[in-house]
Short mmCIF file of C-alpha atoms in Angstrom, two decimals:
data_model
loop_
_atom_site.label_atom_id
_atom_site.label_comp_id
_atom_site.label_asym_id
_atom_site.label_seq_id
_atom_site.Cartn_x
_atom_site.Cartn_y
_atom_site.Cartn_z
CA MET A 19 0.00 0.00 0.00
CA MET A 20 1.40 3.39 -0.96
CA SER A 21 1.10 6.43 1.22
CA ALA A 22 -0.32 9.67 -0.09
CA PRO A 23 2.18 11.76 -2.05
CA GLN A 24 4.03 14.33 0.02
CA ARG A 25 4.64 17.86 -1.17
CA GLY A 26 7.33 17.80 -3.85
CA THR A 27 6.86 14.07 -4.43
CA LEU A 28 5.50 12.51 -7.58
CA GLN A 29 4.48 8.87 -7.62
CA ASP A 30 3.47 6.70 -10.55
CA ALA A 31 2.17 3.14 -10.44
CA GLU A 32 3.70 0.97 -7.78
CA VAL A 33 7.34 1.04 -8.82
CA THR A 34 8.39 4.65 -9.31
CA ARG A 35 8.85 7.10 -6.51
CA LEU A 36 10.33 10.47 -7.31
CA ALA A 37 10.99 13.46 -5.06
CA LEU A 38 12.35 16.71 -6.49
CA LYS A 39 13.74 19.80 -4.78
CA PRO A 40 11.32 22.73 -4.92
CA GLY A 41 11.74 24.70 -8.13
CA VAL A 42 14.04 22.17 -9.80
CA GLY A 43 13.72 21.99 -13.55
CA PRO A 44 15.36 22.80 -16.86
CA ARG A 45 15.77 26.49 -16.07
CA SER A 46 16.80 26.15 -12.43
CA SER A 47 20.33 26.56 -11.14
CA PRO A 48 21.78 23.38 -9.64
CA ALA A 49 22.24 23.51 -5.87
CA GLY A 50 24.12 20.65 -4.27
CA SER A 51 25.04 17.21 -5.53
CA VAL A 52 21.53 16.07 -6.42
CA ASP A 53 18.28 17.68 -7.57
CA GLY A 54 16.09 15.08 -5.92
CA ALA A 55 15.80 11.33 -5.45
CA TRP A 56 14.28 8.35 -7.23
CA ARG A 57 13.51 4.90 -5.88
CA PRO A 58 13.11 2.43 -8.73
CA GLY A 59 11.29 -0.84 -8.22
CA SER A 60 14.15 -2.96 -9.60
CA ARG A 61 17.63 -2.81 -11.12
CA ASN A 62 16.19 -3.27 -14.61
CA LEU A 63 16.84 0.22 -15.96
CA GLY A 64 15.10 -0.39 -19.27
CA SER A 65 11.81 -1.13 -17.54
CA GLU A 66 12.22 1.52 -14.83
CA VAL A 67 12.98 4.54 -17.07
CA PRO A 68 9.55 4.87 -18.76
CA PRO A 69 7.60 5.17 -15.46
CA LEU A 70 10.26 7.61 -14.19
CA LEU A 71 9.89 9.79 -17.27
CA LYS A 72 6.11 9.63 -17.01
CA ALA A 73 6.33 10.99 -13.46
CA LEU A 74 8.36 14.05 -14.50
CA PRO A 75 6.67 17.42 -14.97
CA ARG A 76 5.40 17.74 -18.56
CA GLU A 77 6.76 21.28 -18.84
CA TRP A 78 10.32 19.90 -18.72
CA GLY A 79 9.92 18.67 -22.26
CA ARG A 80 11.69 15.66 -23.67
CA ILE A 81 14.44 13.80 -21.84
CA GLU A 82 16.92 12.71 -24.51
CA ARG A 83 19.29 10.61 -22.41
CA VAL A 84 19.57 8.90 -19.04
CA SER A 85 23.12 8.30 -17.84
CA TYR A 86 23.85 5.72 -15.17
CA ASN A 87 26.69 3.79 -13.51
CA LEU A 88 27.43 0.49 -15.21
CA THR A 89 28.19 -1.39 -11.98
CA THR A 90 24.93 -0.61 -10.19
CA TRP A 91 22.51 -1.52 -12.99
CA GLY A 92 22.05 -4.74 -14.90
CA PRO A 93 22.63 -5.05 -18.62
CA THR A 94 20.11 -2.92 -20.44
CA ALA A 95 18.98 -1.78 -23.85
CA ARG A 96 20.74 1.30 -25.19
CA VAL A 97 17.45 2.92 -26.18
CA VAL A 98 13.93 2.89 -24.75
CA LEU A 99 10.89 4.45 -26.35
CA PHE A 100 8.86 6.96 -24.40
CA ASP A 101 5.94 8.89 -25.91
CA GLY A 102 7.10 7.79 -29.35
CA ALA A 103 10.62 9.17 -28.95
CA ALA A 104 13.93 7.42 -28.36
CA VAL A 105 15.59 7.95 -25.00
CA HIS A 106 19.22 6.84 -24.95
CA LEU A 107 20.51 4.94 -21.91
CA SER A 108 24.21 5.68 -21.47
CA GLY A 109 26.22 3.71 -18.95
CA TYR A 110 29.51 5.01 -17.58
CA ARG A 111 31.97 3.72 -15.03
CA SER A 112 32.67 7.36 -14.08
CA GLN A 113 29.01 8.10 -13.22
CA HIS A 114 28.48 8.27 -9.45
CA PRO A 115 27.14 4.82 -8.48
CA ASP A 116 24.25 6.29 -6.49
CA THR A 117 22.92 8.68 -9.17
CA VAL A 118 21.30 8.88 -12.57
CA ASP A 119 21.32 11.96 -14.78
CA LEU A 120 18.32 12.98 -16.86
CA VAL A 121 19.56 14.96 -19.83
CA GLY A 122 17.35 17.23 -21.89
CA ARG A 123 18.28 19.47 -24.76
CA ASP A 124 19.85 22.19 -22.59
CA TYR A 125 19.87 20.79 -19.08
CA ARG A 126 20.87 17.96 -16.76
CA ILE A 127 18.98 16.85 -13.65
CA THR A 128 20.86 14.58 -11.21
CA LEU A 129 18.83 12.20 -9.05
CA LEU A 130 19.96 10.19 -6.07
CA VAL A 131 19.04 6.54 -6.66
CA VAL A 132 17.63 4.91 -3.55
CA PRO A 133 18.27 1.18 -4.03
CA PRO A 134 15.05 -0.73 -4.68
CA ASP A 135 15.67 -3.14 -1.79
CA THR A 136 15.90 -0.34 0.77
CA VAL A 137 13.39 -0.70 3.61
CA GLU A 138 10.46 1.72 3.44
CA GLY A 139 11.45 3.98 6.33
CA ALA A 140 15.01 4.48 5.11
CA ALA A 141 13.80 5.02 1.55
CA ALA A 142 11.31 7.67 2.68
CA ARG A 143 14.05 9.46 4.67
CA ALA A 144 16.41 9.43 1.70
CA LEU A 145 13.73 10.77 -0.67
CA ALA A 146 12.74 13.52 1.76
CA THR A 147 16.28 14.62 2.59
CA ALA A 148 17.56 14.59 -0.99
CA SER A 149 14.60 16.69 -2.14
CA ALA A 150 14.76 19.21 0.71
CA ALA A 151 15.34 22.80 -0.37
CA GLY A 152 18.95 23.80 0.17
CA ASN A 153 20.25 20.27 0.67
CA THR A 154 23.86 20.01 -0.53
CA ASP A 155 24.79 16.60 0.90
CA ARG A 156 26.69 14.12 -1.26
CA PRO A 157 24.84 11.01 -2.50
CA ALA A 158 26.70 8.56 -0.23
CA ASP A 159 26.06 10.78 2.79
CA LEU A 160 22.35 11.05 1.98
CA LEU A 161 21.97 7.27 1.76
CA ALA A 162 24.08 6.62 4.87
CA ALA A 163 22.15 9.16 6.96
CA ALA A 164 18.86 7.58 5.89
CA GLY A 165 20.10 4.07 6.66
CA ALA A 166 19.93 2.98 3.01
CA ARG A 167 22.47 0.74 1.31
CA LEU A 168 25.18 2.52 -0.65
CA GLY A 169 26.05 1.78 -4.29
CA THR A 170 24.57 -1.69 -4.15
CA LEU A 171 26.25 -3.81 -6.78
CA ILE A 172 24.03 -6.22 -8.56
CA PRO A 173 25.39 -9.72 -7.81
CA GLU A 174 26.17 -10.69 -11.39
CA LEU A 175 28.44 -7.66 -11.82
CA ARG A 176 30.53 -8.10 -8.69
CA PRO A 177 34.22 -8.60 -9.52
CA GLY A 178 35.14 -12.26 -9.82
CA LEU A 179 31.63 -13.52 -10.47
CA SER A 180 30.28 -14.53 -13.83
CA ARG A 181 26.66 -14.37 -14.91
CA SER A 182 26.36 -18.12 -14.41
CA ALA A 183 27.80 -18.05 -10.89
CA GLY A 184 25.25 -18.71 -8.17
#
C-alpha cells in the first residue's frame, strides 16, 4: 500500500517514486550534488525509465538521455521508447554509483538513486532529505544518513563472479 504523495513528491504506479527539490527543472540553477531522489522498483533500468519519465513534470519537455553507472545496474537496452521518442541509456563507469542523470536538450537533472531493496522507512528518509530545499549533501552521505544501502552492486556484476555463478 502506498502512502499519499508528500509535497514535492511525484508517484506513478507501484514502482516509481520520485521526489524533487522545490523549483528544480530545466531552467533552475543546480544547488548541491543532487536535484532530488528516485527509488526504482528494480535494477532493470530499461523497464524503470519509462515510469520515471512519465512521473516528471510535462513542462520539462523531452528527456533525450539517461546516464547511469554500469556497476549498479544490470545489462540494459541502449534505447527505450517513451511517448514515441527514443531515450538513450548511457552507462559510464565514471558516473556516481548512487545517481542517474536525466539529460534534456539544454539541461541535466541529477537524481539520487535509492536502491530498490531499501526498507520503506530508510527510503522515505532518503527521498525527503535529498529533495529538501537547500540540501547540498553528497549522495553517499544522503543514503548513509537515511540508513539505506550505498552503491549496491548487482550480484552478477561483482568482480570475480560470472553471470552463471550462483
